[in-house]
């Protein structure tokens, strides 16, 4: 049988990132067709038959790869730069068809192909950190003006995150390194970590797909073609390397409830203790896990 365009699109839809709303009542997803979908958790969890988004709009004409949020705005990043959407508008179920702002990184303005692969909000200084191509930017959220530009990676940055209660942020790149930056000190990375190379099909590969820091700001986990690795940031020392099969790559990792959860090029989501011991493997219906989100805003869900 031949699928119609709607079913065909659903069949080939990839959810690249997830983000909970600040109130913890809504889950946001972005996909490779440029759509943002908002789900009401109360409705989704109350009825099996009511799992459609209550609000969905095409935020980009091409792929959206990342989401971030603060108390007022939802941010999306992809092939068309970064856009900011008002939560108040979204929660009224009127959609977010008109962004509050649209930021295009300078590399895109020069017509170079540099997708926005990662964004992260720093509530400490009102800045949105943006990973575009091999460059990171800090954007003043209030004025939508670039504050600083951070060069140092030799290939595309896939992931960016902030360190709580500090001026530091982290980037993970296709060049196989994790870099730690301090916006209060210098435009150069203050630390660089080289990931271990992994052989796949006889070939050596090295890239970082995700980097995350726990709520205390003391521990960092990164992964990609290398096995997920945890660092103690105070001493900048490797604490543990998680034992995953060599063929598995890691696309996402989070800290939650005293454990680390990772996902990537397999259907299972893996739970780990902070000592590196495996706790469980949770099967999913997915062939590949691009994002895992933890609702830390609302204990009801």
PDB file of C-alpha atoms in Angstrom:
ATOM      1  CA  UNK A   1       0.000   0.000   0.000  1.00  0.00           C
ATOM      2  CA  UNK A   2       1.049   3.584  -0.667  1.00  0.00           C
ATOM      3  CA  UNK A   3       1.073   5.928   2.323  1.00  0.00           C
ATOM      4  CA  UNK A   4      -0.413   9.387   1.974  1.00  0.00           C
ATOM      5  CA  UNK A   5       1.779  12.423   2.701  1.00  0.00           C
ATOM      6  CA  UNK A   6       0.523  12.749   6.292  1.00  0.00           C
ATOM      7  CA  UNK A   7       1.298   9.151   7.220  1.00  0.00           C
ATOM      8  CA  UNK A   8       4.580   9.318   5.335  1.00  0.00           C
ATOM      9  CA  UNK A   9       5.628  12.362   7.344  1.00  0.00           C
ATOM     10  CA  UNK A  10       4.688  10.682  10.631  1.00  0.00           C
ATOM     11  CA  UNK A  11       6.661   7.577   9.625  1.00  0.00           C
ATOM     12  CA  UNK A  12       9.804   9.620   8.970  1.00  0.00           C
ATOM     13  CA  UNK A  13       9.488  12.031  11.896  1.00  0.00           C
ATOM     14  CA  UNK A  14      12.444  12.210  14.293  1.00  0.00           C
ATOM     15  CA  UNK A  15      12.072  13.921  17.669  1.00  0.00           C
ATOM     16  CA  UNK A  16      15.403  15.613  18.272  1.00  0.00           C
ATOM     17  CA  UNK A  17      14.812  17.335  21.600  1.00  0.00           C
ATOM     18  CA  UNK A  18      12.417  17.595  24.546  1.00  0.00           C
ATOM     19  CA  UNK A  19      11.817  20.395  27.048  1.00  0.00           C
ATOM     20  CA  UNK A  20       9.431  20.744  29.986  1.00  0.00           C
ATOM     21  CA  UNK A  21       7.693  24.056  30.602  1.00  0.00           C
ATOM     22  CA  UNK A  22       8.712  26.074  33.709  1.00  0.00           C
ATOM     23  CA  UNK A  23       5.427  25.119  35.402  1.00  0.00           C
ATOM     24  CA  UNK A  24       6.082  21.444  34.711  1.00  0.00           C
ATOM     25  CA  UNK A  25       2.630  20.911  33.201  1.00  0.00           C
ATOM     26  CA  UNK A  26       3.648  20.745  29.544  1.00  0.00           C
ATOM     27  CA  UNK A  27       6.139  18.775  27.481  1.00  0.00           C
ATOM     28  CA  UNK A  28       7.586  20.319  24.317  1.00  0.00           C
ATOM     29  CA  UNK A  29       9.067  18.368  21.400  1.00  0.00           C
ATOM     30  CA  UNK A  30      10.782  19.498  18.191  1.00  0.00           C
ATOM     31  CA  UNK A  31      11.313  17.443  15.054  1.00  0.00           C
ATOM     32  CA  UNK A  32      13.084  17.151  11.724  1.00  0.00           C
ATOM     33  CA  UNK A  33      10.173  18.758   9.845  1.00  0.00           C
ATOM     34  CA  UNK A  34      10.495  21.971  11.869  1.00  0.00           C
ATOM     35  CA  UNK A  35       7.410  21.467  14.050  1.00  0.00           C
ATOM     36  CA  UNK A  36       7.097  22.245  17.749  1.00  0.00           C
ATOM     37  CA  UNK A  37       4.484  20.172  19.581  1.00  0.00           C
ATOM     38  CA  UNK A  38       3.178  20.959  23.069  1.00  0.00           C
ATOM     39  CA  UNK A  39       1.625  18.176  25.152  1.00  0.00           C
ATOM     40  CA  UNK A  40      -0.479  18.674  28.270  1.00  0.00           C
ATOM     41  CA  UNK A  41       0.812  16.126  30.779  1.00  0.00           C
ATOM     42  CA  UNK A  42      -2.507  15.945  32.643  1.00  0.00           C
ATOM     43  CA  UNK A  43      -4.333  15.012  29.439  1.00  0.00           C
ATOM     44  CA  UNK A  44      -1.665  12.650  28.137  1.00  0.00           C
ATOM     45  CA  UNK A  45      -1.397  10.724  31.406  1.00  0.00           C
ATOM     46  CA  UNK A  46      -5.152  10.666  32.008  1.00  0.00           C
ATOM     47  CA  UNK A  47      -6.249   9.021  28.785  1.00  0.00           C
ATOM     48  CA  UNK A  48      -4.582   6.609  26.372  1.00  0.00           C
ATOM     49  CA  UNK A  49      -6.731   7.956  23.551  1.00  0.00           C
ATOM     50  CA  UNK A  50      -5.802  11.603  24.148  1.00  0.00           C
ATOM     51  CA  UNK A  51      -2.082  11.717  23.414  1.00  0.00           C
ATOM     52  CA  UNK A  52      -2.067  14.286  20.633  1.00  0.00           C
ATOM     53  CA  UNK A  53      -0.431  17.681  21.210  1.00  0.00           C
ATOM     54  CA  UNK A  54      -2.894  20.404  22.178  1.00  0.00           C
ATOM     55  CA  UNK A  55      -0.723  22.910  20.318  1.00  0.00           C
ATOM     56  CA  UNK A  56       1.476  22.362  17.260  1.00  0.00           C
ATOM     57  CA  UNK A  57       2.975  24.736  14.723  1.00  0.00           C
ATOM     58  CA  UNK A  58       5.718  24.805  12.109  1.00  0.00           C
ATOM     59  CA  UNK A  59       8.415  26.887  13.727  1.00  0.00           C
ATOM     60  CA  UNK A  60      10.934  26.303  10.925  1.00  0.00           C
ATOM     61  CA  UNK A  61      10.847  25.258   7.288  1.00  0.00           C
ATOM     62  CA  UNK A  62      13.549  22.686   8.035  1.00  0.00           C
ATOM     63  CA  UNK A  63      14.860  20.690  10.981  1.00  0.00           C
ATOM     64  CA  UNK A  64      14.783  21.834  14.604  1.00  0.00           C
ATOM     65  CA  UNK A  65      17.513  20.217  16.689  1.00  0.00           C
ATOM     66  CA  UNK A  66      17.311  21.767  20.133  1.00  0.00           C
ATOM     67  CA  UNK A  67      15.088  23.434  22.737  1.00  0.00           C
ATOM     68  CA  UNK A  68      15.735  25.461  25.885  1.00  0.00           C
ATOM     69  CA  UNK A  69      13.621  27.517  28.247  1.00  0.00           C
ATOM     70  CA  UNK A  70      13.483  30.189  30.906  1.00  0.00           C
ATOM     71  CA  UNK A  71      10.505  31.468  32.885  1.00  0.00           C
ATOM     72  CA  UNK A  72       9.134  33.557  30.017  1.00  0.00           C
ATOM     73  CA  UNK A  73      10.391  32.076  26.771  1.00  0.00           C
ATOM     74  CA  UNK A  74      10.776  28.806  24.903  1.00  0.00           C
ATOM     75  CA  UNK A  75      13.810  28.809  22.598  1.00  0.00           C
ATOM     76  CA  UNK A  76      14.223  26.644  19.500  1.00  0.00           C
ATOM     77  CA  UNK A  77      17.316  26.136  17.366  1.00  0.00           C
ATOM     78  CA  UNK A  78      17.928  24.561  13.974  1.00  0.00           C
ATOM     79  CA  UNK A  79      18.676  25.293  10.341  1.00  0.00           C
ATOM     80  CA  UNK A  80      17.116  28.773  10.552  1.00  0.00           C
ATOM     81  CA  UNK A  81      18.941  29.994  13.644  1.00  0.00           C
ATOM     82  CA  UNK A  82      17.307  30.577  17.045  1.00  0.00           C
ATOM     83  CA  UNK A  83      13.773  31.731  17.735  1.00  0.00           C
ATOM     84  CA  UNK A  84      12.142  32.739  21.006  1.00  0.00           C
ATOM     85  CA  UNK A  85       8.460  32.028  21.737  1.00  0.00           C
ATOM     86  CA  UNK A  86       6.347  33.355  24.622  1.00  0.00           C
ATOM     87  CA  UNK A  87       5.197  30.642  27.030  1.00  0.00           C
ATOM     88  CA  UNK A  88       2.136  32.756  27.872  1.00  0.00           C
ATOM     89  CA  UNK A  89       0.991  32.630  24.251  1.00  0.00           C
ATOM     90  CA  UNK A  90       1.655  28.915  23.940  1.00  0.00           C
ATOM     91  CA  UNK A  91      -0.220  28.032  27.130  1.00  0.00           C
ATOM     92  CA  UNK A  92      -3.328  29.839  25.880  1.00  0.00           C
ATOM     93  CA  UNK A  93      -3.477  27.176  23.156  1.00  0.00           C
ATOM     94  CA  UNK A  94      -3.239  29.820  20.455  1.00  0.00           C
ATOM     95  CA  UNK A  95       0.072  28.512  19.192  1.00  0.00           C
ATOM     96  CA  UNK A  96       3.391  30.241  18.811  1.00  0.00           C
ATOM     97  CA  UNK A  97       3.211  31.143  15.156  1.00  0.00           C
ATOM     98  CA  UNK A  98       4.963  34.493  15.598  1.00  0.00           C
ATOM     99  CA  UNK A  99       8.277  34.345  17.475  1.00  0.00           C
ATOM    100  CA  UNK A 100       9.207  37.142  19.823  1.00  0.00           C
ATOM    101  CA  UNK A 101      12.624  37.229  18.192  1.00  0.00           C
ATOM    102  CA  UNK A 102      14.664  35.482  15.510  1.00  0.00           C
ATOM    103  CA  UNK A 103      18.456  35.362  15.818  1.00  0.00           C
ATOM    104  CA  UNK A 104      20.611  34.225  12.892  1.00  0.00           C
ATOM    105  CA  UNK A 105      24.251  33.519  13.810  1.00  0.00           C
ATOM    106  CA  UNK A 106      26.823  35.536  11.847  1.00  0.00           C
ATOM    107  CA  UNK A 107      28.051  32.426  10.021  1.00  0.00           C
ATOM    108  CA  UNK A 108      24.558  31.939   8.584  1.00  0.00           C
ATOM    109  CA  UNK A 109      24.410  35.585   7.513  1.00  0.00           C
ATOM    110  CA  UNK A 110      27.552  34.911   5.472  1.00  0.00           C
ATOM    111  CA  UNK A 111      25.624  32.079   3.791  1.00  0.00           C
ATOM    112  CA  UNK A 112      27.800  29.377   5.300  1.00  0.00           C
ATOM    113  CA  UNK A 113      26.060  26.169   6.363  1.00  0.00           C
ATOM    114  CA  UNK A 114      26.083  26.307  10.155  1.00  0.00           C
ATOM    115  CA  UNK A 115      23.066  24.826  11.885  1.00  0.00           C
ATOM    116  CA  UNK A 116      22.300  25.644  15.499  1.00  0.00           C
ATOM    117  CA  UNK A 117      22.846  22.255  17.137  1.00  0.00           C
ATOM    118  CA  UNK A 118      22.652  23.292  20.783  1.00  0.00           C
ATOM    119  CA  UNK A 119      21.316  26.058  23.033  1.00  0.00           C
ATOM    120  CA  UNK A 120      21.471  26.545  26.793  1.00  0.00           C
ATOM    121  CA  UNK A 121      20.055  29.216  29.108  1.00  0.00           C
ATOM    122  CA  UNK A 122      22.077  30.796  31.896  1.00  0.00           C
ATOM    123  CA  UNK A 123      19.661  32.239  34.432  1.00  0.00           C
ATOM    124  CA  UNK A 124      22.600  33.669  36.378  1.00  0.00           C
ATOM    125  CA  UNK A 125      23.457  36.268  33.734  1.00  0.00           C
ATOM    126  CA  UNK A 126      20.438  36.337  31.405  1.00  0.00           C
ATOM    127  CA  UNK A 127      22.355  34.807  28.523  1.00  0.00           C
ATOM    128  CA  UNK A 128      21.503  32.207  25.902  1.00  0.00           C
ATOM    129  CA  UNK A 129      24.521  30.165  24.822  1.00  0.00           C
ATOM    130  CA  UNK A 130      24.332  29.040  21.195  1.00  0.00           C
ATOM    131  CA  UNK A 131      26.345  26.368  19.359  1.00  0.00           C
ATOM    132  CA  UNK A 132      26.457  27.069  15.621  1.00  0.00           C
ATOM    133  CA  UNK A 133      28.984  25.353  13.406  1.00  0.00           C
ATOM    134  CA  UNK A 134      32.277  25.170  15.309  1.00  0.00           C
ATOM    135  CA  UNK A 135      31.586  28.464  17.152  1.00  0.00           C
ATOM    136  CA  UNK A 136      29.735  29.232  20.397  1.00  0.00           C
ATOM    137  CA  UNK A 137      27.994  32.548  21.071  1.00  0.00           C
ATOM    138  CA  UNK A 138      26.564  34.198  24.158  1.00  0.00           C
ATOM    139  CA  UNK A 139      23.391  36.129  23.357  1.00  0.00           C
ATOM    140  CA  UNK A 140      21.839  38.710  25.655  1.00  0.00           C
ATOM    141  CA  UNK A 141      18.249  37.500  25.938  1.00  0.00           C
ATOM    142  CA  UNK A 142      16.867  40.963  26.675  1.00  0.00           C
ATOM    143  CA  UNK A 143      18.476  42.763  23.738  1.00  0.00           C
ATOM    144  CA  UNK A 144      19.058  39.773  21.406  1.00  0.00           C
ATOM    145  CA  UNK A 145      22.585  41.042  20.811  1.00  0.00           C
ATOM    146  CA  UNK A 146      25.742  38.938  20.759  1.00  0.00           C
ATOM    147  CA  UNK A 147      27.840  39.520  23.874  1.00  0.00           C
ATOM    148  CA  UNK A 148      30.795  37.273  23.054  1.00  0.00           C
ATOM    149  CA  UNK A 149      32.016  34.795  20.444  1.00  0.00           C
ATOM    150  CA  UNK A 150      33.963  31.697  21.498  1.00  0.00           C
ATOM    151  CA  UNK A 151      36.316  30.019  19.020  1.00  0.00           C
ATOM    152  CA  UNK A 152      38.409  26.945  19.691  1.00  0.00           C
ATOM    153  CA  UNK A 153      36.712  23.886  18.251  1.00  0.00           C
ATOM    154  CA  UNK A 154      37.891  22.612  14.882  1.00  0.00           C
ATOM    155  CA  UNK A 155      34.594  20.961  13.959  1.00  0.00           C
ATOM    156  CA  UNK A 156      30.844  21.198  14.558  1.00  0.00           C
ATOM    157  CA  UNK A 157      29.634  21.613  18.141  1.00  0.00           C
ATOM    158  CA  UNK A 158      26.878  19.114  18.880  1.00  0.00           C
ATOM    159  CA  UNK A 159      26.078  19.961  22.497  1.00  0.00           C
ATOM    160  CA  UNK A 160      26.255  22.899  24.888  1.00  0.00           C
ATOM    161  CA  UNK A 161      25.261  23.219  28.556  1.00  0.00           C
ATOM    162  CA  UNK A 162      25.770  25.553  31.507  1.00  0.00           C
ATOM    163  CA  UNK A 163      27.282  24.913  34.913  1.00  0.00           C
ATOM    164  CA  UNK A 164      24.846  25.987  37.672  1.00  0.00           C
ATOM    165  CA  UNK A 165      25.725  28.940  39.893  1.00  0.00           C
ATOM    166  CA  UNK A 166      28.722  29.924  37.797  1.00  0.00           C
ATOM    167  CA  UNK A 167      29.786  31.738  34.629  1.00  0.00           C
ATOM    168  CA  UNK A 168      30.976  28.508  33.037  1.00  0.00           C
ATOM    169  CA  UNK A 169      29.516  26.575  30.137  1.00  0.00           C
ATOM    170  CA  UNK A 170      30.577  23.409  28.311  1.00  0.00           C
ATOM    171  CA  UNK A 171      30.663  22.413  24.654  1.00  0.00           C
ATOM    172  CA  UNK A 172      31.072  19.010  22.993  1.00  0.00           C
ATOM    173  CA  UNK A 173      32.203  18.782  19.386  1.00  0.00           C
ATOM    174  CA  UNK A 174      32.712  16.623  16.335  1.00  0.00           C
ATOM    175  CA  UNK A 175      36.436  17.198  16.912  1.00  0.00           C
ATOM    176  CA  UNK A 176      36.289  14.789  19.859  1.00  0.00           C
ATOM    177  CA  UNK A 177      36.822  17.338  22.615  1.00  0.00           C
ATOM    178  CA  UNK A 178      34.814  18.798  25.469  1.00  0.00           C
ATOM    179  CA  UNK A 179      35.741  22.388  26.230  1.00  0.00           C
ATOM    180  CA  UNK A 180      34.956  24.323  29.399  1.00  0.00           C
ATOM    181  CA  UNK A 181      34.608  28.087  29.067  1.00  0.00           C
ATOM    182  CA  UNK A 182      34.355  30.831  31.686  1.00  0.00           C
ATOM    183  CA  UNK A 183      32.570  33.902  30.366  1.00  0.00           C
ATOM    184  CA  UNK A 184      33.882  36.011  33.248  1.00  0.00           C
ATOM    185  CA  UNK A 185      37.533  35.281  32.485  1.00  0.00           C
ATOM    186  CA  UNK A 186      38.495  34.800  28.848  1.00  0.00           C
ATOM    187  CA  UNK A 187      37.245  34.006  25.346  1.00  0.00           C
ATOM    188  CA  UNK A 188      39.478  30.932  25.280  1.00  0.00           C
ATOM    189  CA  UNK A 189      38.560  27.574  26.808  1.00  0.00           C
ATOM    190  CA  UNK A 190      39.860  27.178  30.370  1.00  0.00           C
ATOM    191  CA  UNK A 191      39.935  23.366  30.053  1.00  0.00           C
ATOM    192  CA  UNK A 192      39.910  20.911  27.149  1.00  0.00           C
ATOM    193  CA  UNK A 193      39.161  17.205  27.560  1.00  0.00           C
ATOM    194  CA  UNK A 194      40.056  14.793  24.766  1.00  0.00           C
ATOM    195  CA  UNK A 195      37.699  11.838  24.490  1.00  0.00           C
ATOM    196  CA  UNK A 196      38.965   8.305  24.016  1.00  0.00           C
ATOM    197  CA  UNK A 197      38.884   7.057  20.468  1.00  0.00           C
ATOM    198  CA  UNK A 198      36.587   4.135  19.676  1.00  0.00           C
ATOM    199  CA  UNK A 199      36.982   1.780  16.771  1.00  0.00           C
ATOM    200  CA  UNK A 200      33.905   0.947  14.703  1.00  0.00           C
ATOM    201  CA  UNK A 201      34.082  -1.433  11.730  1.00  0.00           C
ATOM    202  CA  UNK A 202      37.834  -1.242  11.931  1.00  0.00           C
ATOM    203  CA  UNK A 203      37.840   2.566  11.720  1.00  0.00           C
ATOM    204  CA  UNK A 204      38.740   4.983  14.485  1.00  0.00           C
ATOM    205  CA  UNK A 205      36.078   7.581  15.264  1.00  0.00           C
ATOM    206  CA  UNK A 206      35.969  10.388  17.797  1.00  0.00           C
ATOM    207  CA  UNK A 207      33.102  12.815  18.384  1.00  0.00           C
ATOM    208  CA  UNK A 208      31.074  14.189  21.272  1.00  0.00           C
ATOM    209  CA  UNK A 209      27.281  14.037  20.974  1.00  0.00           C
ATOM    210  CA  UNK A 210      26.194  15.225  24.431  1.00  0.00           C
ATOM    211  CA  UNK A 211      27.499  16.955  27.540  1.00  0.00           C
ATOM    212  CA  UNK A 212      25.571  17.652  30.743  1.00  0.00           C
ATOM    213  CA  UNK A 213      26.246  18.871  34.287  1.00  0.00           C
ATOM    214  CA  UNK A 214      24.361  17.929  37.454  1.00  0.00           C
ATOM    215  CA  UNK A 215      22.411  20.401  39.610  1.00  0.00           C
ATOM    216  CA  UNK A 216      25.292  20.802  42.085  1.00  0.00           C
ATOM    217  CA  UNK A 217      27.680  21.856  39.330  1.00  0.00           C
ATOM    218  CA  UNK A 218      30.240  19.337  40.562  1.00  0.00           C
ATOM    219  CA  UNK A 219      29.807  16.496  38.077  1.00  0.00           C
ATOM    220  CA  UNK A 220      29.800  16.352  34.282  1.00  0.00           C
ATOM    221  CA  UNK A 221      28.938  13.514  31.906  1.00  0.00           C
ATOM    222  CA  UNK A 222      29.720  13.462  28.203  1.00  0.00           C
ATOM    223  CA  UNK A 223      29.386  10.851  25.481  1.00  0.00           C
ATOM    224  CA  UNK A 224      29.322  10.274  21.752  1.00  0.00           C
ATOM    225  CA  UNK A 225      31.454   7.823  19.833  1.00  0.00           C
ATOM    226  CA  UNK A 226      33.280   7.366  23.143  1.00  0.00           C
ATOM    227  CA  UNK A 227      31.661   5.588  26.083  1.00  0.00           C
ATOM    228  CA  UNK A 228      29.750   7.877  28.474  1.00  0.00           C
ATOM    229  CA  UNK A 229      32.316   9.386  30.825  1.00  0.00           C
ATOM    230  CA  UNK A 230      31.851  11.193  34.140  1.00  0.00           C
ATOM    231  CA  UNK A 231      34.231  13.917  35.354  1.00  0.00           C
ATOM    232  CA  UNK A 232      34.562  15.586  38.742  1.00  0.00           C
ATOM    233  CA  UNK A 233      34.808  19.247  37.789  1.00  0.00           C
ATOM    234  CA  UNK A 234      36.482  20.453  40.976  1.00  0.00           C
ATOM    235  CA  UNK A 235      39.581  18.361  40.347  1.00  0.00           C
ATOM    236  CA  UNK A 236      39.061  17.983  36.579  1.00  0.00           C
ATOM    237  CA  UNK A 237      39.536  14.258  36.955  1.00  0.00           C
ATOM    238  CA  UNK A 238      37.829  11.308  35.295  1.00  0.00           C
ATOM    239  CA  UNK A 239      35.630   9.553  37.858  1.00  0.00           C
ATOM    240  CA  UNK A 240      34.274   6.681  35.768  1.00  0.00           C
ATOM    241  CA  UNK A 241      33.716   5.411  32.249  1.00  0.00           C
ATOM    242  CA  UNK A 242      30.397   3.637  31.740  1.00  0.00           C
ATOM    243  CA  UNK A 243      30.564   0.190  30.174  1.00  0.00           C
ATOM    244  CA  UNK A 244      28.478   0.263  26.991  1.00  0.00           C
ATOM    245  CA  UNK A 245      28.994  -1.963  23.933  1.00  0.00           C
ATOM    246  CA  UNK A 246      31.551  -0.559  21.514  1.00  0.00           C
ATOM    247  CA  UNK A 247      29.013  -0.275  18.692  1.00  0.00           C
ATOM    248  CA  UNK A 248      26.658   1.935  20.769  1.00  0.00           C
ATOM    249  CA  UNK A 249      27.009   5.700  20.485  1.00  0.00           C
ATOM    250  CA  UNK A 250      25.553   8.139  23.019  1.00  0.00           C
ATOM    251  CA  UNK A 251      23.354  11.078  21.966  1.00  0.00           C
ATOM    252  CA  UNK A 252      21.838  12.165  25.267  1.00  0.00           C
ATOM    253  CA  UNK A 253      22.534  11.996  29.012  1.00  0.00           C
ATOM    254  CA  UNK A 254      20.912  13.480  32.116  1.00  0.00           C
ATOM    255  CA  UNK A 255      21.393  13.433  35.883  1.00  0.00           C
ATOM    256  CA  UNK A 256      18.322  12.562  37.950  1.00  0.00           C
ATOM    257  CA  UNK A 257      17.509  11.064  41.366  1.00  0.00           C
ATOM    258  CA  UNK A 258      21.071  10.057  42.184  1.00  0.00           C
ATOM    259  CA  UNK A 259      21.648   8.332  38.869  1.00  0.00           C
ATOM    260  CA  UNK A 260      22.632   9.010  35.273  1.00  0.00           C
ATOM    261  CA  UNK A 261      20.413   8.076  32.333  1.00  0.00           C
ATOM    262  CA  UNK A 262      21.825   7.718  28.822  1.00  0.00           C
ATOM    263  CA  UNK A 263      20.397   7.027  25.370  1.00  0.00           C
ATOM    264  CA  UNK A 264      21.669   6.766  21.837  1.00  0.00           C
ATOM    265  CA  UNK A 265      21.948   4.375  18.922  1.00  0.00           C
ATOM    266  CA  UNK A 266      19.840   1.602  20.471  1.00  0.00           C
ATOM    267  CA  UNK A 267      16.270   1.131  21.642  1.00  0.00           C
ATOM    268  CA  UNK A 268      17.157   0.815  25.340  1.00  0.00           C
ATOM    269  CA  UNK A 269      17.594   3.654  27.826  1.00  0.00           C
ATOM    270  CA  UNK A 270      20.364   2.839  30.304  1.00  0.00           C
ATOM    271  CA  UNK A 271      20.324   3.801  34.000  1.00  0.00           C
ATOM    272  CA  UNK A 272      23.630   4.034  35.873  1.00  0.00           C
ATOM    273  CA  UNK A 273      24.766   4.618  39.412  1.00  0.00           C
ATOM    274  CA  UNK A 274      27.204   7.441  40.002  1.00  0.00           C
ATOM    275  CA  UNK A 275      29.898   4.850  40.649  1.00  0.00           C
ATOM    276  CA  UNK A 276      29.459   3.619  37.075  1.00  0.00           C
ATOM    277  CA  UNK A 277      27.529   0.456  37.928  1.00  0.00           C
ATOM    278  CA  UNK A 278      24.596  -0.359  35.624  1.00  0.00           C
ATOM    279  CA  UNK A 279      21.211  -0.198  37.384  1.00  0.00           C
ATOM    280  CA  UNK A 280      18.752  -1.082  34.642  1.00  0.00           C
ATOM    281  CA  UNK A 281      17.986  -1.038  30.935  1.00  0.00           C
ATOM    282  CA  UNK A 282      14.547   0.241  29.967  1.00  0.00           C
ATOM    283  CA  UNK A 283      13.314  -0.929  26.547  1.00  0.00           C
ATOM    284  CA  UNK A 284      11.477   1.530  24.294  1.00  0.00           C
ATOM    285  CA  UNK A 285       9.723   1.298  20.932  1.00  0.00           C
ATOM    286  CA  UNK A 286      12.371   3.586  19.436  1.00  0.00           C
ATOM    287  CA  UNK A 287      15.278   2.580  17.239  1.00  0.00           C
ATOM    288  CA  UNK A 288      17.346   5.587  18.322  1.00  0.00           C
ATOM    289  CA  UNK A 289      17.088   7.882  21.363  1.00  0.00           C
ATOM    290  CA  UNK A 290      18.024  11.510  20.663  1.00  0.00           C
ATOM    291  CA  UNK A 291      16.756  13.168  23.854  1.00  0.00           C
ATOM    292  CA  UNK A 292      15.748  12.386  27.437  1.00  0.00           C
ATOM    293  CA  UNK A 293      14.090  14.983  29.660  1.00  0.00           C
ATOM    294  CA  UNK A 294      13.464  15.025  33.400  1.00  0.00           C
ATOM    295  CA  UNK A 295      10.573  17.049  34.835  1.00  0.00           C
ATOM    296  CA  UNK A 296      12.212  18.780  37.787  1.00  0.00           C
ATOM    297  CA  UNK A 297       9.582  21.543  37.891  1.00  0.00           C
ATOM    298  CA  UNK A 298       6.505  19.605  38.999  1.00  0.00           C
ATOM    299  CA  UNK A 299       6.552  16.526  41.237  1.00  0.00           C
ATOM    300  CA  UNK A 300       2.957  15.698  40.283  1.00  0.00           C
ATOM    301  CA  UNK A 301       4.185  14.514  36.881  1.00  0.00           C
TER     302      UNK A 301
END
